[in-house]
Structure formats: C-alpha cells, structure tokens
mmCIF file of C-alpha atoms in Angstrom:
data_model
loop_
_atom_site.group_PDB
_atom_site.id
_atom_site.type_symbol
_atom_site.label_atom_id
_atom_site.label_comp_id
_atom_site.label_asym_id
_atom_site.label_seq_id
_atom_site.Cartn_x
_atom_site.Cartn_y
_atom_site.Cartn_z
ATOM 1 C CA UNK A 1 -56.308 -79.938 -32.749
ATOM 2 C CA UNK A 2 -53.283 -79.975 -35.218
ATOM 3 C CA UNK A 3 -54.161 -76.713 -36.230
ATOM 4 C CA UNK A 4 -54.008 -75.374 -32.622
ATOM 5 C CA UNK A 5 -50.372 -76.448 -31.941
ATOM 6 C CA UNK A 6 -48.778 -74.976 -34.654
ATOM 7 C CA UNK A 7 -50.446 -71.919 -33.470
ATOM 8 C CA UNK A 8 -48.925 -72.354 -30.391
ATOM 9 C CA UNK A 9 -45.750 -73.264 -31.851
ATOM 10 C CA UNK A 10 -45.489 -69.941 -33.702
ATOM 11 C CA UNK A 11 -46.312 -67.825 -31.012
ATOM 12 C CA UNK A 12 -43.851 -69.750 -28.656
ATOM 13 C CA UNK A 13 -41.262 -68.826 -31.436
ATOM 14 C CA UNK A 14 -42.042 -65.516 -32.191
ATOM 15 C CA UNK A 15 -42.003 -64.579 -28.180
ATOM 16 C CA UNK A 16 -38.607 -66.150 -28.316
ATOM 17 C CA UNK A 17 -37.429 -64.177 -31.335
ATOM 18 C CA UNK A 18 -38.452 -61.462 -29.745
ATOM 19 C CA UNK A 19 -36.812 -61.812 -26.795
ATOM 20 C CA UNK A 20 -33.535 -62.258 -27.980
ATOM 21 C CA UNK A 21 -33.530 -59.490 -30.204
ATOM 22 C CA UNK A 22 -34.520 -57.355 -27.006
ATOM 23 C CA UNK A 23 -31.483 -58.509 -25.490
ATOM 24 C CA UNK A 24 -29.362 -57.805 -28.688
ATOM 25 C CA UNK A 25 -30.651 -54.007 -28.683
ATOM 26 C CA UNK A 26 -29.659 -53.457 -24.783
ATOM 27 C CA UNK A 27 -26.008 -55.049 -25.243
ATOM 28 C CA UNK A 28 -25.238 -52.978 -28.477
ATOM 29 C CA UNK A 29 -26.100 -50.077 -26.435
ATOM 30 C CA UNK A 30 -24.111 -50.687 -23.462
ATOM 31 C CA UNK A 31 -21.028 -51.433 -25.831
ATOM 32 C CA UNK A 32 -22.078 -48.266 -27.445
ATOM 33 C CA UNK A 33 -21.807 -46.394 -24.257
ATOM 34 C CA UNK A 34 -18.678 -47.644 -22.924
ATOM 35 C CA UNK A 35 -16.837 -46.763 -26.035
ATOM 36 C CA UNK A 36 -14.548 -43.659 -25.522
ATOM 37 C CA UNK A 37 -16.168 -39.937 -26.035
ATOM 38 C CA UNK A 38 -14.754 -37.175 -28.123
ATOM 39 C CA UNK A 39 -12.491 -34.897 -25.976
ATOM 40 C CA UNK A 40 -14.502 -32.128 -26.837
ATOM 41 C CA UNK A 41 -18.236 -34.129 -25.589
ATOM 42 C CA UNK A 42 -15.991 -34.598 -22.506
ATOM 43 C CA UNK A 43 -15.100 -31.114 -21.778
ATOM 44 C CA UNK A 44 -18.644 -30.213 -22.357
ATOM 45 C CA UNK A 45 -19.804 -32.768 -19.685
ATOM 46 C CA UNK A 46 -17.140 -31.446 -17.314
ATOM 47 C CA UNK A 47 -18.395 -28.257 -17.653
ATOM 48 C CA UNK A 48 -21.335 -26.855 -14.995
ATOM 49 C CA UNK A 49 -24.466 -25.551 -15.925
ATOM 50 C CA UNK A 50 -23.491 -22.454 -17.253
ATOM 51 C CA UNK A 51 -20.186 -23.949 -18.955
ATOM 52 C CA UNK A 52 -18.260 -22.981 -16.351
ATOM 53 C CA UNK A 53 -15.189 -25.564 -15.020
ATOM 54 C CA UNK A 54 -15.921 -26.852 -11.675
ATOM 55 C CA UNK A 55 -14.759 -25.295 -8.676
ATOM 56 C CA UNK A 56 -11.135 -25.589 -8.329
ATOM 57 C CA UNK A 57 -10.570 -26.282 -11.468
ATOM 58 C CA UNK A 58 -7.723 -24.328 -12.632
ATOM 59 C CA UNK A 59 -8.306 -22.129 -15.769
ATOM 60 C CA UNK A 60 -8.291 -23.954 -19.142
ATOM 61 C CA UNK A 61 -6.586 -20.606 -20.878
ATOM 62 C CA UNK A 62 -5.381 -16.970 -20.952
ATOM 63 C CA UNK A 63 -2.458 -17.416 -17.922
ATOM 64 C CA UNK A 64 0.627 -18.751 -18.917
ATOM 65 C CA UNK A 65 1.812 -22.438 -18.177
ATOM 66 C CA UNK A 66 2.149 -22.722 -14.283
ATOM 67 C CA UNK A 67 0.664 -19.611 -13.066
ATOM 68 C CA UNK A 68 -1.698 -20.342 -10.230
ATOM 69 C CA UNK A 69 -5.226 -19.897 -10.777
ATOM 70 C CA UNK A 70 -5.981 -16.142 -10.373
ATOM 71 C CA UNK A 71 -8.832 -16.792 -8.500
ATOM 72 C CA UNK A 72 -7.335 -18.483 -6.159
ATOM 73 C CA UNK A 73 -4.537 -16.712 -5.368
ATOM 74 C CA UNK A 74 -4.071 -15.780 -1.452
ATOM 75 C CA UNK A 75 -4.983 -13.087 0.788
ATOM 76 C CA UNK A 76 -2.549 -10.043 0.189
ATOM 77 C CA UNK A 77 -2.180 -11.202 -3.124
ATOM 78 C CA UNK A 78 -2.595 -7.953 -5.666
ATOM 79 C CA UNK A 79 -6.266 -8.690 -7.121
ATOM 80 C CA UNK A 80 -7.272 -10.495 -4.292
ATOM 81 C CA UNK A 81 -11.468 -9.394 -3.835
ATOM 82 C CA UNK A 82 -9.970 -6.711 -6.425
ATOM 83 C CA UNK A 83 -11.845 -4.916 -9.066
ATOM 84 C CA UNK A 84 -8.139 -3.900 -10.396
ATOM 85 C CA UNK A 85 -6.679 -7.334 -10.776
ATOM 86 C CA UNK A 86 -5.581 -7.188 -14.443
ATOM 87 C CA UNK A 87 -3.872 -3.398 -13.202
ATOM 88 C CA UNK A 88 -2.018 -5.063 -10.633
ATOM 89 C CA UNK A 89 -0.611 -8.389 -12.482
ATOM 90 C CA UNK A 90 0.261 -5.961 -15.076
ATOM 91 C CA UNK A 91 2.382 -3.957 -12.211
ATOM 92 C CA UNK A 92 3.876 -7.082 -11.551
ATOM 93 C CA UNK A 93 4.503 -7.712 -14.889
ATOM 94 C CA UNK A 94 6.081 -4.881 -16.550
ATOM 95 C CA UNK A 95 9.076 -6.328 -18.301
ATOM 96 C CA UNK A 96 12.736 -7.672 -17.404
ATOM 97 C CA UNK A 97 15.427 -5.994 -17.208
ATOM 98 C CA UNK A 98 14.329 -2.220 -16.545
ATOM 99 C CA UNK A 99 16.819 0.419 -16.650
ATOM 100 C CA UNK A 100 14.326 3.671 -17.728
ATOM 101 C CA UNK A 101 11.214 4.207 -16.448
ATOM 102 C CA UNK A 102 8.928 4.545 -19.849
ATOM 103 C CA UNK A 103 5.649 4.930 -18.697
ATOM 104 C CA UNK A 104 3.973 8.208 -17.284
ATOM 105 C CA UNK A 105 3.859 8.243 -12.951
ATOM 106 C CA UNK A 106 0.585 9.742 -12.034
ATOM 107 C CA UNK A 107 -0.042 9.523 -8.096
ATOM 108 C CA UNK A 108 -2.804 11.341 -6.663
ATOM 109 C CA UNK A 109 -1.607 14.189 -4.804
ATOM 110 C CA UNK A 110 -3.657 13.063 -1.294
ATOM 111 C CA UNK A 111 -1.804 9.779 -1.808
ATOM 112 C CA UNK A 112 1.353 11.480 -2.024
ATOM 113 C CA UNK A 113 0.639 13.343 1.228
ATOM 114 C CA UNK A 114 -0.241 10.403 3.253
ATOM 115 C CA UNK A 115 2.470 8.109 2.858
ATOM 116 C CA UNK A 116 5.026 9.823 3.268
ATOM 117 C CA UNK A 117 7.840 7.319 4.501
ATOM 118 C CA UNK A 118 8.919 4.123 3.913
ATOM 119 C CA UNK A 119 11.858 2.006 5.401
ATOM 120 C CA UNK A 120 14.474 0.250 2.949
ATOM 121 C CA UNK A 121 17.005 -2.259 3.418
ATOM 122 C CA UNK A 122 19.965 -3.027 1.437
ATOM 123 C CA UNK A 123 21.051 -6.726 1.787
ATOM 124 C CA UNK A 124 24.400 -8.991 1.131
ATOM 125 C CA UNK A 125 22.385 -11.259 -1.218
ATOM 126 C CA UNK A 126 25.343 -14.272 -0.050
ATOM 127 C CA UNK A 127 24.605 -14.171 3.485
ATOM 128 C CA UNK A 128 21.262 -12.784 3.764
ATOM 129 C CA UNK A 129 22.456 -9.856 6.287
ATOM 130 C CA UNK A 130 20.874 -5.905 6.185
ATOM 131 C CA UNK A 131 24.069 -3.779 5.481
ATOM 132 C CA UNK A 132 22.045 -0.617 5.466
ATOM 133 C CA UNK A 133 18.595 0.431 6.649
ATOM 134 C CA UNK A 134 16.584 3.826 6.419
ATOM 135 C CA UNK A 135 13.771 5.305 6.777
ATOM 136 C CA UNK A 136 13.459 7.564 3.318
ATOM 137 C CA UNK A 137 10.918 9.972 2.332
ATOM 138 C CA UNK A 138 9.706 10.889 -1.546
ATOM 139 C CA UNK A 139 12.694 12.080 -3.459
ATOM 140 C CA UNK A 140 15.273 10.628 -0.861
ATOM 141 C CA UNK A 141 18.972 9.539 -2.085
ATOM 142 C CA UNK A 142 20.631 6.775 -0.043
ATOM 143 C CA UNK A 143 23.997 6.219 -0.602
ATOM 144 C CA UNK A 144 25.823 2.633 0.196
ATOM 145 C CA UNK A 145 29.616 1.909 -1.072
ATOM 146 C CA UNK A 146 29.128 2.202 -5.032
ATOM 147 C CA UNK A 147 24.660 2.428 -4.666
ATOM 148 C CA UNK A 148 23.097 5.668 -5.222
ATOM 149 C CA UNK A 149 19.262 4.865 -4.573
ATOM 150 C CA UNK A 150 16.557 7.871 -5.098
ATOM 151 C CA UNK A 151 13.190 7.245 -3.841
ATOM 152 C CA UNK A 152 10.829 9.016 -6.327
ATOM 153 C CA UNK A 153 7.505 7.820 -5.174
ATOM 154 C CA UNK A 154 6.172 5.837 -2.064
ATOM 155 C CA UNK A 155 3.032 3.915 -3.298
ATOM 156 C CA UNK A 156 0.292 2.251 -0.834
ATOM 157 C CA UNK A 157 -1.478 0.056 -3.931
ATOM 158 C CA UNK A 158 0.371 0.575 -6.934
ATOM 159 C CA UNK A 159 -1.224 -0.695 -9.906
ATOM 160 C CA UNK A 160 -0.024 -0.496 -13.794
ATOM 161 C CA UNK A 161 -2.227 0.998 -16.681
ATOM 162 C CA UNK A 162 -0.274 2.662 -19.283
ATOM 163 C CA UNK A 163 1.216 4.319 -16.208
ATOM 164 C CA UNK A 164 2.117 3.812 -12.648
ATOM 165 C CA UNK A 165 -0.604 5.028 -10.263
ATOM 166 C CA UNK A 166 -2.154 3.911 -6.980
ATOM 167 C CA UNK A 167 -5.060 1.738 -6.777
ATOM 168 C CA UNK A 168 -6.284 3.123 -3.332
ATOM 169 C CA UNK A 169 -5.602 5.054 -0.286
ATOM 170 C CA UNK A 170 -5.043 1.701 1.315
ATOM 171 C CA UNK A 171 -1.619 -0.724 1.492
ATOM 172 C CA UNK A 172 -2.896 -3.210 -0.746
ATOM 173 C CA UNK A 173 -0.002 -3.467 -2.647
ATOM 174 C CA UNK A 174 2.716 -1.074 -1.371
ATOM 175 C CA UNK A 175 5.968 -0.512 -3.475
ATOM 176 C CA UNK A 176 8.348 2.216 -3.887
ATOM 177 C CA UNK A 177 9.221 3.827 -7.502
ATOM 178 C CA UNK A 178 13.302 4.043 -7.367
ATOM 179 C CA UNK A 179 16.380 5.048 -9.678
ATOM 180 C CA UNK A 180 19.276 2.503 -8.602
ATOM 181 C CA UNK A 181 23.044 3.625 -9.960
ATOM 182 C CA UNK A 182 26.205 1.191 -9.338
ATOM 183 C CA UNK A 183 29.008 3.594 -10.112
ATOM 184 C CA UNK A 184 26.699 6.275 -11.856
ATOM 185 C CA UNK A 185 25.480 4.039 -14.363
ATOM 186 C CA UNK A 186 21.705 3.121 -13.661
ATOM 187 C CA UNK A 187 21.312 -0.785 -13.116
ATOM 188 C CA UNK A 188 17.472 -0.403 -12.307
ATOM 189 C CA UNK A 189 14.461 2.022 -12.616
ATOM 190 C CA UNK A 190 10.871 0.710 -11.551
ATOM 191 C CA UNK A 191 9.131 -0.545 -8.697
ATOM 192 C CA UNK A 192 10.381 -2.272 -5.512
ATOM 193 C CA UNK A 193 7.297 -4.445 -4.025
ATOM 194 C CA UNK A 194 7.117 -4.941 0.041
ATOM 195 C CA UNK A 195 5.058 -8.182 -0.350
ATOM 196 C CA UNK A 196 6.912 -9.582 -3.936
ATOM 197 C CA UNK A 197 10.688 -8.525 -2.834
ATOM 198 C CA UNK A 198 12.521 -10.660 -5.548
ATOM 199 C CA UNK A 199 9.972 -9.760 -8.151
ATOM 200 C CA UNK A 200 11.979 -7.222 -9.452
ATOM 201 C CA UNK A 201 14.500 -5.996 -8.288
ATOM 202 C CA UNK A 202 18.490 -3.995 -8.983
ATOM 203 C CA UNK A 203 20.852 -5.924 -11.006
ATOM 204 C CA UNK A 204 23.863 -6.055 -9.027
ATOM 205 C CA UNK A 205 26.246 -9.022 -7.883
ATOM 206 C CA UNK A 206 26.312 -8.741 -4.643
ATOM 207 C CA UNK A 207 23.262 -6.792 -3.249
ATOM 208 C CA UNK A 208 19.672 -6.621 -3.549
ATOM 209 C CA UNK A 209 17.112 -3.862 -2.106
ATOM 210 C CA UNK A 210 14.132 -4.651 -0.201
ATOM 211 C CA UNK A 211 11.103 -2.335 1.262
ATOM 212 C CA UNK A 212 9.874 -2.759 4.717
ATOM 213 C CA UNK A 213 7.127 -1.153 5.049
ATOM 214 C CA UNK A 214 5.740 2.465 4.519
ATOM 215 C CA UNK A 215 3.949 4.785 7.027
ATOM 216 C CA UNK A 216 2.256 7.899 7.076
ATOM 217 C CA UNK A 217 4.319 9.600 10.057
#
C-alpha cells in the first residue's frame, strides 16, 4: 500500500513539473515575439508577395526627396499610362538656367506639318496681367518692349532623349522650343510647357512667357 502512494506521489509531481515547464516555454516565446524586429525583417514583411511595397506606398528609392510617386502622378501628367515616362521627366528636367540649346531637335516632319500654330502670352509677372498675346507659327519672332521671342518648333508631346523630339502625334505634352533675347542678349533657349508654365521658363525681372495652346489650323 506504501509502495502505491509514493507511486502516486511521483507521478502527481512529475505531471506538475511538467506543467509548469509547459508554461515556461509559451511565456519565453511570447516575450520572444514581442521583442522589436530588425528593420530589414520589417521591410521584408511589409513587402507583398512578390516584394513589391503595398499599394500606395510611395517609392523607397531612385526619385529625389519629395517628388510624388511617379505612379501616381495625375491625368495629363507627362508619363501618365506612358511607355515614354523616363523621356518626358527628362524633358522636364533638362537643367537650370538654359541659355543655348545643346542637344540635337529632331521633329518628325508630319508633326511639323500638323501643328502648325500655337498662341503665346507674355505676362507682368507683379500683377498677373497678359501684356501681349499671339498666335505664332514655326520660326515666328514676337517682339515686346526689350523681348525678341523666335518660335523654332511647336511640339504636341515633346519628350527628351539625347535630343528634343515628339513623343506622338497627340497633345500629350505640348511645348514650344523658343530663343528669348532681353536687349539682344539671350536670357533663355529651351522649351516652354502649356501644362508646367513655371517649369522653365525666361529669366527676366519683370515678365514671364506662357503657351496657350497649339492648333493645327
């Protein structure tokens, strides 16, 4: 009989032993998994299945701090459902401070006989008025106080890749290619964009050029 309770006893204690050191295991492990992850596991999780970022996630890298994401840039936007979208940042992108046009100009010749007009404004850049509007065509001078604009090229989607040329046959992007002179020194040689007006555009005090639109008649 003695013999039979301290069997008992033992397996009573070794259930109880065992037991506890159950419970042990599970809270080490949910210590474990609260403590913080590597940045780099983290990323990884954030990831989807084919390590791409969520959508809306804005890109992690290759745009420079603050650009929007390209992807979701808005309707109108150069690249927009574009297979030329690193042409046409790049044409929005040139470089600062432009005075000579360095690059080759290569428009197709049907382009060139399409759209053949487009309208210009020159503004007061104080009080926002139009001092001059005109309707231009290619190779065009317009001549305001101490401006001398010439219109060399009127460009429905103009896109940058080691030259200026047109994307399409379509107004995606439209811009005109001018040569500005303040007092017959050039101030500005490069593109004027319809959509992206303060982009780029002449270095003067006290006016600034916009496009309007082009046409084909």
């Amino acid at each position: 009989m003695k013999k039979g309770l301290t069997l008992l006893t033992l397996l009573l204690s070794a259930t109880v032993a065992f037991s506890s050191c159950g419970k042990k295991e599970e809270e080490q492990s949910k210590v474990e998994n609260k403590a913080p992850k590597p940045l780099t596991e983290l990323a990884q999780e954030n990831k989807g299945p084919h390590g791409q970022m969520p959508p809306g996630h804005p890109p992690m890298e290759g745009l420079p701090e603050g650009h929007p994401p390209i992807n979701n840039m808005p309707p109108g936007h150069p690249g927009h459902s574009s297979n030329n979208l690193e042409k046409e940042l790049a044409a929005m992108h040139p470089g600062k401070n432009m005075t000579k046009i360095d690059k080759p100009i290569k428009i197709p010749e049907e382009v060139i006989k399409t759209w053949k007009y487009a309208t210009i404004e020159v503004v007061d850049k104080t009080t926002g008025k139009v001092v001059k509007k005109e309707k231009v065509t290619k190779d065009s001078d317009v001549k305001f106080q101490d401006l001398e604009i010439k219109v060399l090229y009127i460009v429905p989607h103009l896109v940058y890749d080691q030259q200026y040329t047109s994307g399409s046959n379509e107004p995606n992007n439209p811009a005109v290619i001018v040569e500005v002179k303040s007092n017959g020194k050039v101030i500005y040689a490069g593109p004027i964009y319809q959509k992206f007006p303060t982009m780029y555009n002449i270095k003067h005090p006290k006016y600034e050029l916009k496009l309007v639109a082009i046409s084909k008649s």
